[in-house]
Short mmCIF file of C-alpha atoms and ligand atoms in Angstrom, two decimals:
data_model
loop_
_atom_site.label_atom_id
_atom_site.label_comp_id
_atom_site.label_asym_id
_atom_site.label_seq_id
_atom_site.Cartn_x
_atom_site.Cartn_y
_atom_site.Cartn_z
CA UNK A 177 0.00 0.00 0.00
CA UNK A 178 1.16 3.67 -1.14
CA UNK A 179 -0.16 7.02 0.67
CA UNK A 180 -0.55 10.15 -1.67
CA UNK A 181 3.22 11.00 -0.70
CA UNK A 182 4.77 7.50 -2.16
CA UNK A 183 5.30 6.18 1.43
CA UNK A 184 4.57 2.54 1.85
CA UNK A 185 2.28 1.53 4.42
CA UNK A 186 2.70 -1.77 6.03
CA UNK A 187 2.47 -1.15 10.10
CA UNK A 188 -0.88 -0.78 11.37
CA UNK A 189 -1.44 0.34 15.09
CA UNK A 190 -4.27 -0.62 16.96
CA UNK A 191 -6.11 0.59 19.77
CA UNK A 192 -7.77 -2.23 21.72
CA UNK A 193 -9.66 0.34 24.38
CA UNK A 194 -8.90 4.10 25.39
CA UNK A 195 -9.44 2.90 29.00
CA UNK A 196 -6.83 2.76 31.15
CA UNK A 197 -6.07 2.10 35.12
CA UNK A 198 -3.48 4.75 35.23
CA UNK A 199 -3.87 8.60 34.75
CA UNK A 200 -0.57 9.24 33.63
CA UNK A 201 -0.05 13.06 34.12
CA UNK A 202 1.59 14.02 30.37
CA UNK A 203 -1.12 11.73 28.40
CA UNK A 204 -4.57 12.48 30.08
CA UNK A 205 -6.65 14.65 33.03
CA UNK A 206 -7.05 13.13 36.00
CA UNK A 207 -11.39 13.44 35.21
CA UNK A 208 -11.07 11.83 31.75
CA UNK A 209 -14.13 10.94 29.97
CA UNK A 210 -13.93 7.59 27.99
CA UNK A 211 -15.90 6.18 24.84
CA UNK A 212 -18.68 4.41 26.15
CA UNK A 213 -18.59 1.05 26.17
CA UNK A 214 -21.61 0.62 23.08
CA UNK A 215 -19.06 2.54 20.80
CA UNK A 216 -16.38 -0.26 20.79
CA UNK A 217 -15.44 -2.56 18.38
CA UNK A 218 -15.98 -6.28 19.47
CA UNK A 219 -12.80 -8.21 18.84
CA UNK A 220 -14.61 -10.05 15.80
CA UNK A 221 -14.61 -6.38 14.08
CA UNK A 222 -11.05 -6.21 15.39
CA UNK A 223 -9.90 -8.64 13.54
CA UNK A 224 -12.07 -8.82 10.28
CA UNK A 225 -10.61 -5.18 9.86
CA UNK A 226 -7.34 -5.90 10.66
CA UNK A 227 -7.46 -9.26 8.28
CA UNK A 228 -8.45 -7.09 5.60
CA UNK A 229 -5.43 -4.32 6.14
CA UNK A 230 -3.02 -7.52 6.31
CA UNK A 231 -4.17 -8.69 3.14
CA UNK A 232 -3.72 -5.18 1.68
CA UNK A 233 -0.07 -5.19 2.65
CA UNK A 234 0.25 -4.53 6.40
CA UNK A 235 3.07 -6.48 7.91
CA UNK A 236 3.17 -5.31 11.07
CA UNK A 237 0.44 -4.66 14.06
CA UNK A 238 1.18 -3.22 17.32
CA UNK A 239 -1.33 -3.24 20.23
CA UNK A 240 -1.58 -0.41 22.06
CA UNK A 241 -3.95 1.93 23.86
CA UNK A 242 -5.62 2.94 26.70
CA UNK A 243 -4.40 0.54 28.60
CA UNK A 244 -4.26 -2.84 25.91
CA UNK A 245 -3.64 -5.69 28.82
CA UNK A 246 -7.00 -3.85 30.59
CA UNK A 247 -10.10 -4.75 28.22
CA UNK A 248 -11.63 -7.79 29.09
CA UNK A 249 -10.44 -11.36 27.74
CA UNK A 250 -7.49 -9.18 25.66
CA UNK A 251 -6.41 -12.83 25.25
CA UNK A 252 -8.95 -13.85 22.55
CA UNK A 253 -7.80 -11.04 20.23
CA UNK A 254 -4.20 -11.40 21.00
CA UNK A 255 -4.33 -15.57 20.02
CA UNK A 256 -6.65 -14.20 17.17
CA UNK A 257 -3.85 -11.96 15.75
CA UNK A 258 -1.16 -14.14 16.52
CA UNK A 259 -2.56 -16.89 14.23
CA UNK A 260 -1.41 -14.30 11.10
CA UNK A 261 2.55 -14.19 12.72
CA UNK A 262 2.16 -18.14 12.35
CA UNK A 263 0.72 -18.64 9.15
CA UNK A 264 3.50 -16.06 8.25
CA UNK A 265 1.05 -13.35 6.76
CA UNK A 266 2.35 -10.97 9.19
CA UNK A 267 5.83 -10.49 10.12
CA UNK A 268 5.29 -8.98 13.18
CA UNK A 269 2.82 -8.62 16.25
CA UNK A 270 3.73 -6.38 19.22
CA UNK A 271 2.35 -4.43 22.02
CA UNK A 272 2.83 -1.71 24.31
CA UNK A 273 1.91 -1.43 28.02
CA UNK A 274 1.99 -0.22 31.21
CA UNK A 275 3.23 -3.42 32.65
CA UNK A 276 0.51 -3.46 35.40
CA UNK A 277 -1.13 -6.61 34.49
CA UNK A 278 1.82 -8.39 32.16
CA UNK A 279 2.64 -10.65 34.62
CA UNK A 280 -0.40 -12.43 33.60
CA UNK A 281 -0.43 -12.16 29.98
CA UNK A 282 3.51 -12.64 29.20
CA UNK A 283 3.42 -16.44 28.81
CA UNK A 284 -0.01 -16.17 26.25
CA UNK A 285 1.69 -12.91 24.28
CA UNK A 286 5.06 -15.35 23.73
CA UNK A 287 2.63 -18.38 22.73
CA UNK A 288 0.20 -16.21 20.48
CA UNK A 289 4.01 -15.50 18.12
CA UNK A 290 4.56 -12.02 20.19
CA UNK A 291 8.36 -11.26 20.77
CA UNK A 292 9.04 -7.59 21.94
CA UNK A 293 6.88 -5.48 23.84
CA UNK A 294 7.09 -1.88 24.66
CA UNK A 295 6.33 -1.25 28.72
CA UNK A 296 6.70 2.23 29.59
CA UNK A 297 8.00 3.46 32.73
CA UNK A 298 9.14 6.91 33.86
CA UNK A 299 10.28 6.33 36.96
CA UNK A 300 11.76 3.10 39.16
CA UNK A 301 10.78 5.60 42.04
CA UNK A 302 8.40 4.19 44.20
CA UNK A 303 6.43 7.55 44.83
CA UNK A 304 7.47 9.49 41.72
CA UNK A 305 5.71 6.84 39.45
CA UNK A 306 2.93 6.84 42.15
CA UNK A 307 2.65 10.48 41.26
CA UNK A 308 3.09 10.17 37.35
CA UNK A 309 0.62 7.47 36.76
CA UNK A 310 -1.60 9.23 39.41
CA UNK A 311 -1.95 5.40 40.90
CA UNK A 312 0.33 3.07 39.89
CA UNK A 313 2.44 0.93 41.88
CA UNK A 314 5.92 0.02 40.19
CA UNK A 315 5.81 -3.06 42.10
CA UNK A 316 3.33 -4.79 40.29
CA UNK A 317 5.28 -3.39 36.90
CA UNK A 318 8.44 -4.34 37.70
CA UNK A 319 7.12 -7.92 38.57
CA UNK A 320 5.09 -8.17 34.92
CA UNK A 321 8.79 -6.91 33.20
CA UNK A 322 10.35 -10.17 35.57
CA UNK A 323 7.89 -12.36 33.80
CA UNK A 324 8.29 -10.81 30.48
CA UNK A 325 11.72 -11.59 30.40
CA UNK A 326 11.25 -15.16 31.45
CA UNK A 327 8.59 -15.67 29.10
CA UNK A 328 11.02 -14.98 26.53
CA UNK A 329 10.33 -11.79 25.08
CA UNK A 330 12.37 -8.63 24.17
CA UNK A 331 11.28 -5.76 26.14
CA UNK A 332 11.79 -1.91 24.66
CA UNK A 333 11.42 0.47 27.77
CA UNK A 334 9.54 4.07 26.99
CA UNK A 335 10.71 6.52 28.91
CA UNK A 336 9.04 9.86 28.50
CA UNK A 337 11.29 12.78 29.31
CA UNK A 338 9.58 15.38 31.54
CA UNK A 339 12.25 18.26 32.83
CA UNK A 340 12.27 18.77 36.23
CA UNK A 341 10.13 15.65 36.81
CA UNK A 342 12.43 12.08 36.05
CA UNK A 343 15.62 13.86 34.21
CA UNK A 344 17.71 13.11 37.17
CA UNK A 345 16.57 9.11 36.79
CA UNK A 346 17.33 9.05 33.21
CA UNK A 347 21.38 7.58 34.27
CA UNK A 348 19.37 4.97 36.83
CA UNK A 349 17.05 3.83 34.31
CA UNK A 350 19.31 3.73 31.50
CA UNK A 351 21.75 1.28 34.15
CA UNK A 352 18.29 -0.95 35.06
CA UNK A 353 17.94 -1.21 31.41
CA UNK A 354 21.23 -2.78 30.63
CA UNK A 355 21.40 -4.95 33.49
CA UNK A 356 18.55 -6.29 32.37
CA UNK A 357 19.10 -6.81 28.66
CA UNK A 358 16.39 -4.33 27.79
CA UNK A 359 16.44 -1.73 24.92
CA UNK A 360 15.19 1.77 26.15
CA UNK A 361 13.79 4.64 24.03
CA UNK A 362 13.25 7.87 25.11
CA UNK A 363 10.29 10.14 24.11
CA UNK A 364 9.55 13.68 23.65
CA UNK A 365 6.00 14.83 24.94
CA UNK A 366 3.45 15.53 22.25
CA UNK A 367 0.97 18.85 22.49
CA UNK A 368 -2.46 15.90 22.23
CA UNK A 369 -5.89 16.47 24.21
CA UNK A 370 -7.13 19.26 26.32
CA UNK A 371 -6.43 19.58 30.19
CA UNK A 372 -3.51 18.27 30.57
CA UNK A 373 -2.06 20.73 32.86
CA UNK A 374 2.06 21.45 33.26
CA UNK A 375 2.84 19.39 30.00
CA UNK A 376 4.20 22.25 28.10
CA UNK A 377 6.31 23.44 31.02
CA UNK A 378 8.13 20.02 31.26
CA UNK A 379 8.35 19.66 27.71
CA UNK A 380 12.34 18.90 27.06
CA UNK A 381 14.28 18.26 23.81
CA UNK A 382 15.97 15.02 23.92
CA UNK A 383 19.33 16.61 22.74
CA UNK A 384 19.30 18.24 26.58
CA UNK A 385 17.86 15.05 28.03
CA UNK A 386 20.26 12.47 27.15
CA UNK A 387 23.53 14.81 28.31
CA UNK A 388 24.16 12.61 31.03
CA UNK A 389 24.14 9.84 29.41
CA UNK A 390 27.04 11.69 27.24
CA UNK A 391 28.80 12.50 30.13
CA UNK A 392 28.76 9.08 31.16
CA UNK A 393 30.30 7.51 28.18
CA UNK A 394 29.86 7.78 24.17
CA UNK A 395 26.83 7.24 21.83
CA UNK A 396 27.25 5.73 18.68
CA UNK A 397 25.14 5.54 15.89
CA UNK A 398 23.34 2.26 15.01
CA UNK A 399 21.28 1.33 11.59
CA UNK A 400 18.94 -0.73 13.81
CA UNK A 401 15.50 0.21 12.83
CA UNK A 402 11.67 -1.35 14.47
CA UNK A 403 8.58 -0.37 12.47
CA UNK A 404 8.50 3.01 14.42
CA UNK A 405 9.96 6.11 14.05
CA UNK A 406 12.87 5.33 17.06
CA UNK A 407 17.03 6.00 15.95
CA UNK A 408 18.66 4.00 17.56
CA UNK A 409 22.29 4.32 19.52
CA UNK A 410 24.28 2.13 20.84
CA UNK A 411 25.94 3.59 24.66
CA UNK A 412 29.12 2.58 25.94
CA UNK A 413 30.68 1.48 28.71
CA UNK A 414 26.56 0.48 29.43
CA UNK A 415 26.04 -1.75 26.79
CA UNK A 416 22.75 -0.28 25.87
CA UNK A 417 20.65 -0.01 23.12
CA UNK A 418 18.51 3.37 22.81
CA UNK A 419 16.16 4.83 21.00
CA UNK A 420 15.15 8.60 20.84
CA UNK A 421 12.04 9.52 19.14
CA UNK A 422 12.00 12.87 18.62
CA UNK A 423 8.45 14.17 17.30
CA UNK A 424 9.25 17.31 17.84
CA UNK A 425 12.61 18.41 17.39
CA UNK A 426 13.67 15.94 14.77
CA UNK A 427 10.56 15.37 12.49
CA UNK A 428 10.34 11.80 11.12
CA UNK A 429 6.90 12.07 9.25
CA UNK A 430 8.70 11.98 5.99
CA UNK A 431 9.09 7.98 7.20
CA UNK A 432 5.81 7.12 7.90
CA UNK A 433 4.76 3.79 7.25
CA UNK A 434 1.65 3.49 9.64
CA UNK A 435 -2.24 4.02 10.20
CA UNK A 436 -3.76 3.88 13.13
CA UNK A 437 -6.99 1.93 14.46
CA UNK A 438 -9.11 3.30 17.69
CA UNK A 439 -11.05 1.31 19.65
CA UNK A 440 -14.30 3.32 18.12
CA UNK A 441 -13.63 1.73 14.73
CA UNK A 442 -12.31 5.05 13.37
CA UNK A 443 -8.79 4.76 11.56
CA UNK A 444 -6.36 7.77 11.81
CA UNK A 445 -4.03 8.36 9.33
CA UNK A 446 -1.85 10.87 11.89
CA UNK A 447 -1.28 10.97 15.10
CA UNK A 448 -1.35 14.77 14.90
CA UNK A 449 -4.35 15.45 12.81
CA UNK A 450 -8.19 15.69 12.77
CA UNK A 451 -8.29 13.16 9.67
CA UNK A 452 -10.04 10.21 10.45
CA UNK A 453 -12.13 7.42 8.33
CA UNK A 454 -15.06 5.44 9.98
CA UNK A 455 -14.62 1.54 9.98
CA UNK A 456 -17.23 0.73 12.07
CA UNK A 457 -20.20 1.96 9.72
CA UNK A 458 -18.25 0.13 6.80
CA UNK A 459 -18.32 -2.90 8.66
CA UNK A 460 -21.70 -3.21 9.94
CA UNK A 461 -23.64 -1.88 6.83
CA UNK A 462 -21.77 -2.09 4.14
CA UNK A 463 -18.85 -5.09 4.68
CA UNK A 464 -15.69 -6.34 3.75
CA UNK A 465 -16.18 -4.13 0.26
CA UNK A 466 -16.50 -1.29 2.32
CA UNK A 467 -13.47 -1.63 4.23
CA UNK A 468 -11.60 -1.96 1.17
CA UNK A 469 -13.13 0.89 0.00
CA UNK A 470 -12.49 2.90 2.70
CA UNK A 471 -8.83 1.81 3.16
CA UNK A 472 -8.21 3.08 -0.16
CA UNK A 473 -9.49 6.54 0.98
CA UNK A 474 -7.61 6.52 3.98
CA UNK A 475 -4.47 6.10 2.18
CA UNK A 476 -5.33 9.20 0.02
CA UNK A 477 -6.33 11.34 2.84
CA UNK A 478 -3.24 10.68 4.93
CA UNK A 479 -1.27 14.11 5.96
CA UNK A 480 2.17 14.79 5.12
CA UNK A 481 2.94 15.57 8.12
CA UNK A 482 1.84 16.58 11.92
CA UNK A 483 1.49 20.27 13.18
CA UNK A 484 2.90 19.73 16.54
CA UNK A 485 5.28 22.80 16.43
CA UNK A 486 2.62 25.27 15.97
CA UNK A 487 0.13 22.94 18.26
CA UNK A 488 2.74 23.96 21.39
CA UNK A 489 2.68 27.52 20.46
CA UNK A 490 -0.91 28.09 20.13
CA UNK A 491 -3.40 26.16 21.79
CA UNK A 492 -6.04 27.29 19.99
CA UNK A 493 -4.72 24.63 17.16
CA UNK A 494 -4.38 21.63 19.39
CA UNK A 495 -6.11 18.01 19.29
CA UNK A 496 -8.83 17.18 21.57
CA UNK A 497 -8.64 13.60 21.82
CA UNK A 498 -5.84 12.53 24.05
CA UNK A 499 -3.00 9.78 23.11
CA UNK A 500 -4.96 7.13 24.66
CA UNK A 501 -8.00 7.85 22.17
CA UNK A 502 -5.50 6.78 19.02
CA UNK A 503 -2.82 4.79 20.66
CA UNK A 504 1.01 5.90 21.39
N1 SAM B 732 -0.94 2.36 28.15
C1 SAM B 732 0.13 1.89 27.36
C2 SAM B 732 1.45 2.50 27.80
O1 SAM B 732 1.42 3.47 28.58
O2 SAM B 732 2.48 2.02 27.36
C3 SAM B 732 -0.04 2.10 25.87
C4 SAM B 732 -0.63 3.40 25.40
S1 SAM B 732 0.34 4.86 25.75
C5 SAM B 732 -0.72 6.12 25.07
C6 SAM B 732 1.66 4.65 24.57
C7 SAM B 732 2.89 5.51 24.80
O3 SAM B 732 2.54 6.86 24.59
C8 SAM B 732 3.46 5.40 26.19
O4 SAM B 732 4.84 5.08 26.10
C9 SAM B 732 3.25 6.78 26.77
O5 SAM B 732 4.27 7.11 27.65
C10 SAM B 732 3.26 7.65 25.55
N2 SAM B 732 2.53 8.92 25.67
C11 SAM B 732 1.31 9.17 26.18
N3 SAM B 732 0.97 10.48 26.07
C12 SAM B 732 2.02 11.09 25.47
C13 SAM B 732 2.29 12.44 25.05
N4 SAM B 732 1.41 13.41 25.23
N5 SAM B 732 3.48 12.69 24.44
C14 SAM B 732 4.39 11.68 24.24
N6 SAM B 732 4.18 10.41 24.59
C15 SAM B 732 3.03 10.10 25.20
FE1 SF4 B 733 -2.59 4.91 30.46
FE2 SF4 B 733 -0.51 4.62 28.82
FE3 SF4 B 733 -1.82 6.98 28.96
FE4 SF4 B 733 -0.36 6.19 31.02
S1 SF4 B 733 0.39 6.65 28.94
S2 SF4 B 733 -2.47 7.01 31.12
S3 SF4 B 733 -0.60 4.04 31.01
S4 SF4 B 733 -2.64 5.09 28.21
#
């Protein structure tokens, strides 16, 4: 599949609920109104969508959300999608999570063909994360990344970095990371969804960021590339592999290879725009023709690029829906 722009599609992101059991600080308000429940896709529309995008040419699916591991029996879709990474159809099936509830799911994501997994985690501080997630306990986290890792699968840790909040853990995290065999990308905070208060203020380019990871050794350049818009490093004397994806002060949208599913049935084509097509309509009423049909618009419609530069500066511009709405 080809956008209007030439770029070839083939990842498809998908976002099994906007529901969530944390209230991370940078992605939503604490108050955050969610679709209701009658709006969903069931996980047969799920994956009669997402069979149709694979047979157009997607290769790769990521799971995401809301919280993914959080709608009920997550399992049946997971095993569902899986089935395409064994009949080699797909190449690739992933997810990302908060790593609350993956020590239950990390033996039937490695059965179902997953093999890396994003968990994100901002802090290994006990209270800071409490704070952050507005919640969480890093407890139950750091026990689901313990049986992630014993299940066999290759974890990617997403750090978001927030100045003034977790820029003193970054050397911590980055040394937990490594000792642990686990990648770790870093992530600048995007201008998405109303009433998210002190975001802007803790916004921080990941040039700044990473210095003490400079100071503590050398970066190298790596051509290791994921579906996603990461570049990737390689840190000595650590040992570790990172990531920096930099949405807003090195724009990768020239790249893009992806569309994105919500949980309402509507596909966006950008994580930073308005566009949208409605699957669940198509599916209903009018079928698998109409999901072809549609697909092809979405393709055409798909932006060259986000606005998040001018999004920061005036907020008159910004998205309402929040990154849990399309899936980070
Ligand atoms: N709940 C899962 C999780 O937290 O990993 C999956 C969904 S979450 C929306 C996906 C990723 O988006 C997470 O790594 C999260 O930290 C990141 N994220 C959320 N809001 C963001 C924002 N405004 N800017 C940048 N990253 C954000
Ligand atoms: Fe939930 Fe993920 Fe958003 Fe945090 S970043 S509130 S865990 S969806």
């Amino acid at each position: 599949m080809q956008d209007s722009f030439g770029r070839k599609i083939d990842y498809l992101r998908i976002s099994v609920t906007d529901r969530c059991n944390f209230r991370c600080t940078y992605c939503m308000p604490e108050q955050q109104t969610f679709m209701p429940r009658s709006d969903l896709l069931d996980y047969t529309e799920i994956a009669l969508i997402a069979g149709r995008f694979i047979r157009h040419g997607i290769r790769k699916i990521r799971l995401t959300g809301g919280e993914p591991l959080a709608r009920r029996d997550v399992d049946v879709l997971i095993r569902q999608l899986g089935r395409h990474v064994q009949s080699g159809v797909l190449d690739e099936l992933t997810l990302t999570t908060n790593g609350s509830r993956l020590a239950r799911f990390a033996t039937t994501l490695f059965e179902s063909g997953v093999r890396r997994i994003n968990v994100s985690l901002d802090s290994l501080d006990a209270a800071r994360f409490r704070a952050l997630t507005r919640g969480g306990e890093i407890g139950e986290v750091l026990d689901g990344l313990a049986a992630a890792k014993r299940a066999g699968l290759a974890v990617r840790i997403n750090m978001v970095a927030l100045k003034g909040v977790n820029d003193g853990e970054l050397l911590s995290i980055a040394e937990y990371c490594a000792a642990n065999g686990f990648d770790l990308a870093l992530i600048e905070t995007m201008p998405l969804g109303d009433g998210v208060s002190g975001r802007t203020g803790q916004f921080v380019a990941l040039d700044q960021f990473i210095e003490p990871l400079r100071q503590a050794g050398r970066l190298a350049p790596l051509d290791h590339r994921t579906a996603g818009p990461a570049r990737y490093f390689r840190h000595e004397p650590l040992g570790l592999r990172l990531g920096l994806i930099t949405p807003m002060t090195h724009n990768f949208c020239g790249d893009c290879n992806r569309l994105r599913l919500a949980s309402d049935g509507k596909v966006h084509m950008c994580l930073g725009s308005e566009f949208h097509v409605d699957f669940r309509d198509a599916i209903r009423s009018g079928g698998l023709d109409a999901v072809d049909a549609l697909l092809q618009k979405a393709l055409r419609l798909k932006p060259e690029r986000h606005d998040f530069e001018r999004q920061m500066e005036d907020r008159s511009l910004r998205l309402h829906r929040h990154m849990n709405a399309t899936g980070g």
